[in-house]
Coordinates of C-alpha atoms in Angstrom, one line a residue:
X19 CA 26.9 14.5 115.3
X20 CA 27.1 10.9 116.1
X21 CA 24.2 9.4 118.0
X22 CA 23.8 6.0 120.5
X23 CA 20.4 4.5 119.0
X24 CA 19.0 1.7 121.0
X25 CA 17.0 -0.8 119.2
X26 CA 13.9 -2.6 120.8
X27 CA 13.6 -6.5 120.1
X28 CA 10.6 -5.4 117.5
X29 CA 12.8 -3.6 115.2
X30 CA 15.2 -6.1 115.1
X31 CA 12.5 -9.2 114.7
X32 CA 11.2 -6.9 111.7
X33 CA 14.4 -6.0 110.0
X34 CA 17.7 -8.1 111.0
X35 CA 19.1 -5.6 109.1
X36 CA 18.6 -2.8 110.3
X37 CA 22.2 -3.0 112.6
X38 CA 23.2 -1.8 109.3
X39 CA 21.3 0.9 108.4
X40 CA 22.0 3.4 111.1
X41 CA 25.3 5.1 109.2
X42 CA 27.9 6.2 111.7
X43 CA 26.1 6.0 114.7
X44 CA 26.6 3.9 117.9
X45 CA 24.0 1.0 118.1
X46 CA 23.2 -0.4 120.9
X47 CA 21.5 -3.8 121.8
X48 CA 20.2 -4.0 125.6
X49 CA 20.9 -7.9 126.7
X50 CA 17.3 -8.1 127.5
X51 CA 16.9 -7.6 123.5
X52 CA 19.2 -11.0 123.0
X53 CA 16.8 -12.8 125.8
X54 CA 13.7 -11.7 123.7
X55 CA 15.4 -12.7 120.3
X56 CA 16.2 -16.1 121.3
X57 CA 12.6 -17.3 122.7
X58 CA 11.4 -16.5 118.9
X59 CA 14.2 -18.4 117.5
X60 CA 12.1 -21.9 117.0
X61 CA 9.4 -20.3 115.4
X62 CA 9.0 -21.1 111.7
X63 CA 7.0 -18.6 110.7
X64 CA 9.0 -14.9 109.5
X65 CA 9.6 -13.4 112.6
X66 CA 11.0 -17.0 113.7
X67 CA 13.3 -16.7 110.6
X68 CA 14.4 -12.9 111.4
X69 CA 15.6 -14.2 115.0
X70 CA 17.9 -16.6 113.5
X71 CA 19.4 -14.3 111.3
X72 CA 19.9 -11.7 113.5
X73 CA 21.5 -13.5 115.5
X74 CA 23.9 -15.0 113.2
X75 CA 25.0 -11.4 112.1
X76 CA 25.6 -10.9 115.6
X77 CA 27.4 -13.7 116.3
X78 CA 30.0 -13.2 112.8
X79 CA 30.6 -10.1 114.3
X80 CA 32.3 -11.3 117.8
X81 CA 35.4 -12.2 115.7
X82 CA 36.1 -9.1 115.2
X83 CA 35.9 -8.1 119.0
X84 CA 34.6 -8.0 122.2
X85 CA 29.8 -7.5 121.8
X86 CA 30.2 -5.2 125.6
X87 CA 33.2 -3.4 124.4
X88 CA 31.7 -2.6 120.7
X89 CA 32.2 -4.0 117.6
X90 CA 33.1 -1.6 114.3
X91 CA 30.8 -2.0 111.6
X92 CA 31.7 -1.4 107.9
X93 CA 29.3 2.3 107.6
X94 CA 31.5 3.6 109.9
X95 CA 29.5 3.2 113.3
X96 CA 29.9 0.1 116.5
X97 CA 28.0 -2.0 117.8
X98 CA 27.9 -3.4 121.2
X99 CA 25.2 -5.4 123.9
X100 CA 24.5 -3.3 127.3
X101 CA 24.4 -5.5 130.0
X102 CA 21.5 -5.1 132.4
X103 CA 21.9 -4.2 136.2
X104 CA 18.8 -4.3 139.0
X105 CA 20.5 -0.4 139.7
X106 CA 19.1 0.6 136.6
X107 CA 15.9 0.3 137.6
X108 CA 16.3 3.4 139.9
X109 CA 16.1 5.2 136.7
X110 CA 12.6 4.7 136.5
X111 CA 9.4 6.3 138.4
X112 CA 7.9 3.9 140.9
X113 CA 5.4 3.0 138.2
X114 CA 7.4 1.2 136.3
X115 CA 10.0 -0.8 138.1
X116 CA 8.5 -3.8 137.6
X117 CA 10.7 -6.4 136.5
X118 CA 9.2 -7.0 132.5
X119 CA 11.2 -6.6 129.9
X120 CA 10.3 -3.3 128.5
X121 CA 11.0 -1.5 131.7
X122 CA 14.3 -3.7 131.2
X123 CA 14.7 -1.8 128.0
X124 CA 13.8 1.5 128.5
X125 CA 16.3 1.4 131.9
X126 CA 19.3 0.5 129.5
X127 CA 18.5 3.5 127.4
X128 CA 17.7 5.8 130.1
X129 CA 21.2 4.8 131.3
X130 CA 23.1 4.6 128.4
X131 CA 21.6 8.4 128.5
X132 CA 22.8 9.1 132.0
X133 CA 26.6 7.7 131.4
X134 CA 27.4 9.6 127.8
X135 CA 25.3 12.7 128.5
X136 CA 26.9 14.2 125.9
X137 CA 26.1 12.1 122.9
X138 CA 22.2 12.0 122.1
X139 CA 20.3 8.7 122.8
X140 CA 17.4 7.8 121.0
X141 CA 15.2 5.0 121.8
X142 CA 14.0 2.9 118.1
X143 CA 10.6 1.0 118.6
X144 CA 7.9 -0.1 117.0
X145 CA 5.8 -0.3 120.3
X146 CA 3.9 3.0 120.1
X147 CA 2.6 3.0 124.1
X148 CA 6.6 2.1 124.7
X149 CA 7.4 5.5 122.7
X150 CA 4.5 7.1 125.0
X151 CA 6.7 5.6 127.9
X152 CA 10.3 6.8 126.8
X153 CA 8.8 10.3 125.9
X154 CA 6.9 10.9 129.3
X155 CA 10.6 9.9 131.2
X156 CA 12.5 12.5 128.8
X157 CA 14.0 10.0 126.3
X158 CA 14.0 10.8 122.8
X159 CA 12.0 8.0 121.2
X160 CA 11.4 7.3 117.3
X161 CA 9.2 4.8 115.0
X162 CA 12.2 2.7 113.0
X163 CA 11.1 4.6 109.9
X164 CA 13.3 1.9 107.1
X165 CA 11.5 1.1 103.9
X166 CA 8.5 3.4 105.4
X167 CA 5.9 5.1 102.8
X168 CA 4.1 8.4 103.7
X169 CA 0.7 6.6 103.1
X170 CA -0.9 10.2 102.9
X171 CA 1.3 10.4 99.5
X172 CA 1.6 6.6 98.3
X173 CA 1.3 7.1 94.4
X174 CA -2.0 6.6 93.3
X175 CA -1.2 5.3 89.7
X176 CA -3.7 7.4 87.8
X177 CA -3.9 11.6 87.5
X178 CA -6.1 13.7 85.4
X179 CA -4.5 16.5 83.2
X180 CA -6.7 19.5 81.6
X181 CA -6.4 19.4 77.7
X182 CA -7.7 21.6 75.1
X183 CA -11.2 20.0 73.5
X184 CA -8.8 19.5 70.2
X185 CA -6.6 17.1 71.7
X186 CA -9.6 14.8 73.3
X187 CA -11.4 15.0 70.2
X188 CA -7.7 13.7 68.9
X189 CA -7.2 10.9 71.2
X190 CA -11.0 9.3 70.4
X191 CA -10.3 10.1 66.6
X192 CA -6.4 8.5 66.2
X193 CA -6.1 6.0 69.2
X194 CA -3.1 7.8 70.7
X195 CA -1.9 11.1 71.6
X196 CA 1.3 12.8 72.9
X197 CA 2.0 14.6 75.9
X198 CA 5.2 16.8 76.1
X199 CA 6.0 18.5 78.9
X200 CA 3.8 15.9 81.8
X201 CA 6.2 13.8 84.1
X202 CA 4.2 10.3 83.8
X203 CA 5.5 6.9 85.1
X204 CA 5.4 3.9 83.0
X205 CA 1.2 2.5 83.0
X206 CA 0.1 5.2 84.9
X207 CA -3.3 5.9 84.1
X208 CA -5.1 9.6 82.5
X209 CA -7.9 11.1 82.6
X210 CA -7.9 13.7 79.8
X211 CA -10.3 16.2 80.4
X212 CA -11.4 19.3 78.6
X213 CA -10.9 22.6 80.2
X214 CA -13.6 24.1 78.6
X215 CA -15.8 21.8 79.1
X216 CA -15.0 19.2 81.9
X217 CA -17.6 16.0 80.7
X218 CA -15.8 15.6 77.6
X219 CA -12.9 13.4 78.8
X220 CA -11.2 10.3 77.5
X221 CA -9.4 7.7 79.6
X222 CA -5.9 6.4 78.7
X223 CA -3.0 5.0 79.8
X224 CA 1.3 6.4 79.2
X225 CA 2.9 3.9 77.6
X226 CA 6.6 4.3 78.3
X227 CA 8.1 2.5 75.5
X228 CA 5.6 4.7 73.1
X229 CA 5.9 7.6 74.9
X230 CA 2.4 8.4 73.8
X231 CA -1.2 7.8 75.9
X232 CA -3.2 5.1 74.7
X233 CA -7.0 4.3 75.1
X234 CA -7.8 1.5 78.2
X235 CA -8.7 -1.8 77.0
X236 CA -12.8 -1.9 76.5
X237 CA -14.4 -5.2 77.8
X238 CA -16.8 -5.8 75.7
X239 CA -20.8 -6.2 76.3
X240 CA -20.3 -9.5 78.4
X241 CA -17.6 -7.8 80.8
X242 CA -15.2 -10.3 82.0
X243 CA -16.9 -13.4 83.7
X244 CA -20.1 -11.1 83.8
X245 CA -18.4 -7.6 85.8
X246 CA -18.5 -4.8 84.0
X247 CA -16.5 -1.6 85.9
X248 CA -18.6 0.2 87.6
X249 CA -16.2 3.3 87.9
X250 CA -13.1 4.7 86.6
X251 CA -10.7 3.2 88.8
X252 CA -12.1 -0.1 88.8
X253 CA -11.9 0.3 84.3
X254 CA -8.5 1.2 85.2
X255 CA -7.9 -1.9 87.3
X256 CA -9.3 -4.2 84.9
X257 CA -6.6 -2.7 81.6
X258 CA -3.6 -3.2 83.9
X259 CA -5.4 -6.8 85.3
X260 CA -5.9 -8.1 81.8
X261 CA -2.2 -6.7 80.3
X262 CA -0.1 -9.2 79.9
X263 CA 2.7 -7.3 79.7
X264 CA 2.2 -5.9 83.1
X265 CA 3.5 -8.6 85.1
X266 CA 3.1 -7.3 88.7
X267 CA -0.1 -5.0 89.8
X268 CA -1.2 -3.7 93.2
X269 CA -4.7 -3.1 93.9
X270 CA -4.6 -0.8 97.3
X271 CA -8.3 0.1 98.7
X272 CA -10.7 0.1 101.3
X273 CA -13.3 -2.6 101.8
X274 CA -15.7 -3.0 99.5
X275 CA -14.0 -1.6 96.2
X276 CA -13.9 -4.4 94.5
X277 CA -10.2 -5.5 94.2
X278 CA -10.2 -9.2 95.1
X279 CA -13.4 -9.9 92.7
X280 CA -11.6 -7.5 90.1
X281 CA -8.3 -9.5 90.3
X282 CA -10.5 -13.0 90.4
X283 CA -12.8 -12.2 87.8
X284 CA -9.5 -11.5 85.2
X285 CA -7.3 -14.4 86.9
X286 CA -10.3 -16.7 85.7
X287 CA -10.6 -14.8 81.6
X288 CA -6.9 -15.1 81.1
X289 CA -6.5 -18.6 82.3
X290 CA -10.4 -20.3 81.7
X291 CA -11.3 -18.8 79.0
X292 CA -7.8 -16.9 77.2
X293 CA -5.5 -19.9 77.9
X294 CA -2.4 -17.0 79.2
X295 CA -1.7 -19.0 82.0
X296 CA -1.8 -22.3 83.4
X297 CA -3.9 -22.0 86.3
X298 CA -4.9 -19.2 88.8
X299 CA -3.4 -19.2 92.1
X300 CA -5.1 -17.3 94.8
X301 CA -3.6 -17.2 98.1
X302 CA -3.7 -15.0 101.7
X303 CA -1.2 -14.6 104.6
X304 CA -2.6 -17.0 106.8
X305 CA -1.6 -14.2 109.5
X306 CA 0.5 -14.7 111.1
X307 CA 2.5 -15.7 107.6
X308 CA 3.5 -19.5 108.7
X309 CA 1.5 -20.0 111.6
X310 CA 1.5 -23.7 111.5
X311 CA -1.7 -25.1 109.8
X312 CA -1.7 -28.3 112.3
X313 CA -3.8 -25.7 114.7
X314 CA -6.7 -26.8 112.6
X315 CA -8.4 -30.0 112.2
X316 CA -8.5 -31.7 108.7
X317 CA -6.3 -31.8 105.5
X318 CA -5.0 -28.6 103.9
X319 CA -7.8 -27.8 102.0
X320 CA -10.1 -27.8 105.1
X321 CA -7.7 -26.1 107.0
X322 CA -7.3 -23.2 104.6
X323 CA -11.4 -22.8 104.3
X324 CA -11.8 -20.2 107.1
X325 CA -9.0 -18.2 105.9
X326 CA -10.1 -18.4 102.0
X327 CA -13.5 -18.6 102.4
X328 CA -13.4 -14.7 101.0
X329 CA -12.1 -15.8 97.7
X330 CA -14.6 -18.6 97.8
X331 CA -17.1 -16.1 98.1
X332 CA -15.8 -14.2 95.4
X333 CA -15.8 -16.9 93.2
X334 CA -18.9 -18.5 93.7
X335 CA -20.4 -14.6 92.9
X336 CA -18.6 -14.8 89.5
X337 CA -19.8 -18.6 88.7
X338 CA -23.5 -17.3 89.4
X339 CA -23.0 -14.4 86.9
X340 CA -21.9 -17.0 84.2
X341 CA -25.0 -19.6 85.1
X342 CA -27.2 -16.6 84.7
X343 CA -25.9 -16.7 81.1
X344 CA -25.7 -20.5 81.1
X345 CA -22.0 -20.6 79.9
X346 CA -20.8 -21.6 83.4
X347 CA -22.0 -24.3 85.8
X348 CA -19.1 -25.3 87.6
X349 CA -18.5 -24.4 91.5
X350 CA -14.9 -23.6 92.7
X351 CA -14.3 -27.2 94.1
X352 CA -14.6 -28.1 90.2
X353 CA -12.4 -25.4 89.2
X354 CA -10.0 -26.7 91.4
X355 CA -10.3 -30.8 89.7
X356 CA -9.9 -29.3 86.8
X357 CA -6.6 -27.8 87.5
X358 CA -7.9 -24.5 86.7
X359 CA -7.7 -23.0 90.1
X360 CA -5.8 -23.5 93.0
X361 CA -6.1 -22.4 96.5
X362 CA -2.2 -22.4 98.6
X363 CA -1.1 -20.9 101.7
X364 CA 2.8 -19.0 101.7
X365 CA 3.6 -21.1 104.4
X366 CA 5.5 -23.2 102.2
X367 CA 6.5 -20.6 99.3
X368 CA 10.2 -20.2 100.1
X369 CA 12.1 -21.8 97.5
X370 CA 9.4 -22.6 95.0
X371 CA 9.8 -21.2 91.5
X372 CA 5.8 -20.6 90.2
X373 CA 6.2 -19.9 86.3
X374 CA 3.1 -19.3 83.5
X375 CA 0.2 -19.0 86.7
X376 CA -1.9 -15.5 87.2
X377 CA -1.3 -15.7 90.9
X378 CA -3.4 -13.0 93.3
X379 CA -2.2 -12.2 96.9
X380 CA -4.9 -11.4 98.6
X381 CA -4.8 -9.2 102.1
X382 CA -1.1 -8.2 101.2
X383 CA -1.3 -5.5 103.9
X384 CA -0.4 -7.8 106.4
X385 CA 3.2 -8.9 104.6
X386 CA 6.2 -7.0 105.8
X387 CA 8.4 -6.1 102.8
X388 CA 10.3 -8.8 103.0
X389 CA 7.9 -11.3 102.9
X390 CA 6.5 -9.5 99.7
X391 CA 9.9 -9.5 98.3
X392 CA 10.0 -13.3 99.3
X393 CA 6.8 -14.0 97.1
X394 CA 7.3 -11.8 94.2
X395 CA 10.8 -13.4 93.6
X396 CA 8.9 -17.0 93.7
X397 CA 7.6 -15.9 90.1
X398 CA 8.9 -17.9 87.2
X399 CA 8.7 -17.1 83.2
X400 CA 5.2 -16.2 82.2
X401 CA 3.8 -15.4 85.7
X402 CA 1.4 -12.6 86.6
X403 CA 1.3 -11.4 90.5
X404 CA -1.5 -9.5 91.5
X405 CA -1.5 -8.2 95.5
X406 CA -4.6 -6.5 97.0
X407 CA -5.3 -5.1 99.9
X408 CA -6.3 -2.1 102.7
X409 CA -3.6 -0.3 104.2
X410 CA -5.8 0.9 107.2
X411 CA -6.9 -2.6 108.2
X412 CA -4.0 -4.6 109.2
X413 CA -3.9 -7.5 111.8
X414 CA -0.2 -7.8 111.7
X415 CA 1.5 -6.4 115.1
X416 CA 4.7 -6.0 113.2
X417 CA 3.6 -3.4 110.3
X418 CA 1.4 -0.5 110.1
X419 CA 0.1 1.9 107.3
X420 CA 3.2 2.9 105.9
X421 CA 5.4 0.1 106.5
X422 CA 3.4 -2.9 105.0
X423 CA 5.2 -4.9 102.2
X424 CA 1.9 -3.7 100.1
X425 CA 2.4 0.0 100.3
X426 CA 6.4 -0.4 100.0
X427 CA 6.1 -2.3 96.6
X428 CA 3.7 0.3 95.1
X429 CA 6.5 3.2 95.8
X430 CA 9.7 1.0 94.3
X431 CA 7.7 -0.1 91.5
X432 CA 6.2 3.1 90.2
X433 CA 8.8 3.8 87.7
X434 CA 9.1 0.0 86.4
X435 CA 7.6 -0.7 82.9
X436 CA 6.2 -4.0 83.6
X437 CA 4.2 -2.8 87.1
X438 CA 0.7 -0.9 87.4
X439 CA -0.7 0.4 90.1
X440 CA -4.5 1.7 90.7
X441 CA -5.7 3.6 94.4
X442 CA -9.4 2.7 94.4
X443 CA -11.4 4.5 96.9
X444 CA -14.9 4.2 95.5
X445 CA -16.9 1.5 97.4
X446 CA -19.4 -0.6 95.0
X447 CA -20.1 -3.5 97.4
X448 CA -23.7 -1.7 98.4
X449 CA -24.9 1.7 99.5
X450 CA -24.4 -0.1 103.0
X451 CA -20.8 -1.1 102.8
X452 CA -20.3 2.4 101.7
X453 CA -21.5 4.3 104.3
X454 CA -20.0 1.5 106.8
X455 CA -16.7 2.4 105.3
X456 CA -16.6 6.5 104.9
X457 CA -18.4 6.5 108.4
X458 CA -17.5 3.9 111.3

């Protein structure tokens, strides 16, 4: 049955695509919407960028008609902008006739509702009290659920299989063993472990173009830059982190697992000490992605320290491991003379091309999947992307748990032969962090 879905101006700032993606269905674009779109057309940050395209598609498409009488789209549905009348309002309990532009909105739909009762109307938001709203006055209202991950099932990259004691025994004695019969995705990790006896295990990893599991890279007595893993998920973290044929991994955790210190700790062996790359390049949405950096007094680099100081953190902890064994003595700022480091803000990535670096996104959460793909396309010849980052704690008004750019990547790059993924839920920052975490 065809359905009139009427879009809220989040939606639209998060996806000016998504007039495309509702089939054969009516959309429908309250005029209050266009108002809203065009006070965020200035901005040059992402959602700035989304306005303007939006409304360009919106504007290519009055040549083929009248934008009140609807507009036929190639899937098969129409478009068309629902004027707003002060009648409307009567629509709405007393409690909500203010004029703002929500109630604007949710007196369109409730209209649009009243006028073609017989076609069902369903109101798309992103504003969860506004769903509260449309539901308490009878109006179906949905989540605009596009490129959306069920974070309860978000791949984890590693499982553990129950082998016979023969075939761990095997696996330690040869190097490699085959598994028939076990639906694995390219790098995802295994834990083989006895049935008979579940302590005897062995940890490995599918290779795809082997078609065989393979033992995790060891790390030697010194660790890299002094970090040993202290679990199994972080030793899984570090193989895929020190591949270099796995040119994109995503490191999704809560606080306190180690995944930036991880990803900075190998960023610093394969470019310091292994000579892989070029430099490492460590950068965070400085949220919101673009917010202009003249907000802050200073040049760039003082600018950026409030937002980096994190990864400063991080890698003044690794410096003091290498002092410790007096091969290091060199604080970031030197890192950073010496070309080996670099700090950088995606305000200015669009149009770059960054080839031969080990680059670490940091916080990726708070990306929407675009922006994501904008940064992982900004990868030249040679370049390792690493993106880190807690689902559940997200800043950005725009995403949530299971529509971040960080959770989409890890579902479309499951399957790919140059990606890894590791879920790491063990906290090692301190017994303290680690209670903080599991209980607050």
């Amino acid at each position: 049955m065809i359905k009139n879905f009427v879009l809220d101006t989040n939606v639209l700032l998060y996806d000016p695509q998504a007039i495309f993606k509702f089939e054969e269905n009516n959309i429908i674009i309250p005029i209050t919407v266009i108002e809203e779109i065009d006070r965020f057309k200035k901005d040059m940050n992402e959602t700035g960028r989304n306005a303007r395209q939006l409304s360009r598609y919106i504007d290519e498409m009055r040549a083929a008609g009248s934008l009140s009488n609807g507009i036929a789209l190639e899937n098969g549905g129409t478009l068309r902008v629902e004027m707003y009348a002060e009648k409307f309002m009567k629509v709405l309990p007393p409690e909500l006739r203010e004029e703002r532009g929500d109630n604007r909105i949710l007196a369109v739909a409730l209209s649009v509702k009243e006028q073609d009762e017989a076609t069902p109307v369903i109101f798309v938001t992103k504003d969860t009290n506004l769903r509260i709203k449309s539901d308490a006055l009878g109006l179906k209202a949905e989540d605009y659920e596009s490129d959306k991950v069920d974070i309860e099932e978000l791949y984890p990259g590693f499982t553990e299989l129950e082998v016979s004691a023969e075939m761990v025994d095997r696996f330690h004695g040869q190097g490699w063993v085959d598994l028939a019969g076990y639906d694995l995705h390219p790098n995802q990790f295994v834990t083989l472990r006895d049935a008979a006896n579940p302590s005897h295990t062995a940890l490995g990893k599918y290779r795809a173009d082997q078609k065989r599991i393979i033992p995790i890279a060891k790390n030697g007595k010194d660790g890299v830059w002094s970090i040993h893993p202290r679990n199994r998920e972080q030793a899984f973290a570090f193989d895929a982190l020190l591949d270099d044929s796995i040119k994109l991994v995503t490191l999704v955790g809560k606080a306190g697992t180690g995944k930036t210190l991880l990803a900075i700790a190998a960023g610093l062996h394969k470019t310091a000490e292994e000579n892989v790359y070029n430099r490492l390049l460590v950068s965070r949405p400085v949220f919101p992605m673009g917010r202009d950096l003249g907000f802050l007094p200073g040049d760039i680099e003082e600018k950026l320290t409030p937002w980096m100081q994190p990864i400063f953190d991080n890698v003044e902890l690794l410096l003091s491991g290498h002092e410790a064994e007096k091969r290091h003595s060199k604080g970031y700022k030197e890192l950073m003379a010496m070309g080996i480091m670099d700090i950088e803000p995606l305000t200015y990535i669009r149009g770059r091309s960054i080839p031969l670096q080990f680059m670490i996104v940091d916080e990726a959460q708070n990306l929407t999947p675009h922006e994501i793909k904008t940064i992982i396309t900004r990868a030249g010849e040679g370049t390792k992307i690493v993106l880190t980052g807690d689902p559940y704690q997200i800043d950005n008004p725009y995403v949530d748990a299971s529509s971040n750019g960080l959770t989409y990547v890890v579902e479309r790059f499951k399957g790919v032969p140059i990606a890894g993924h590791v879920t790491m839920t063990k906290g090692e920052r301190s017994e303290l962090a680690e209670l903080a975490a599991n209980l607050l």
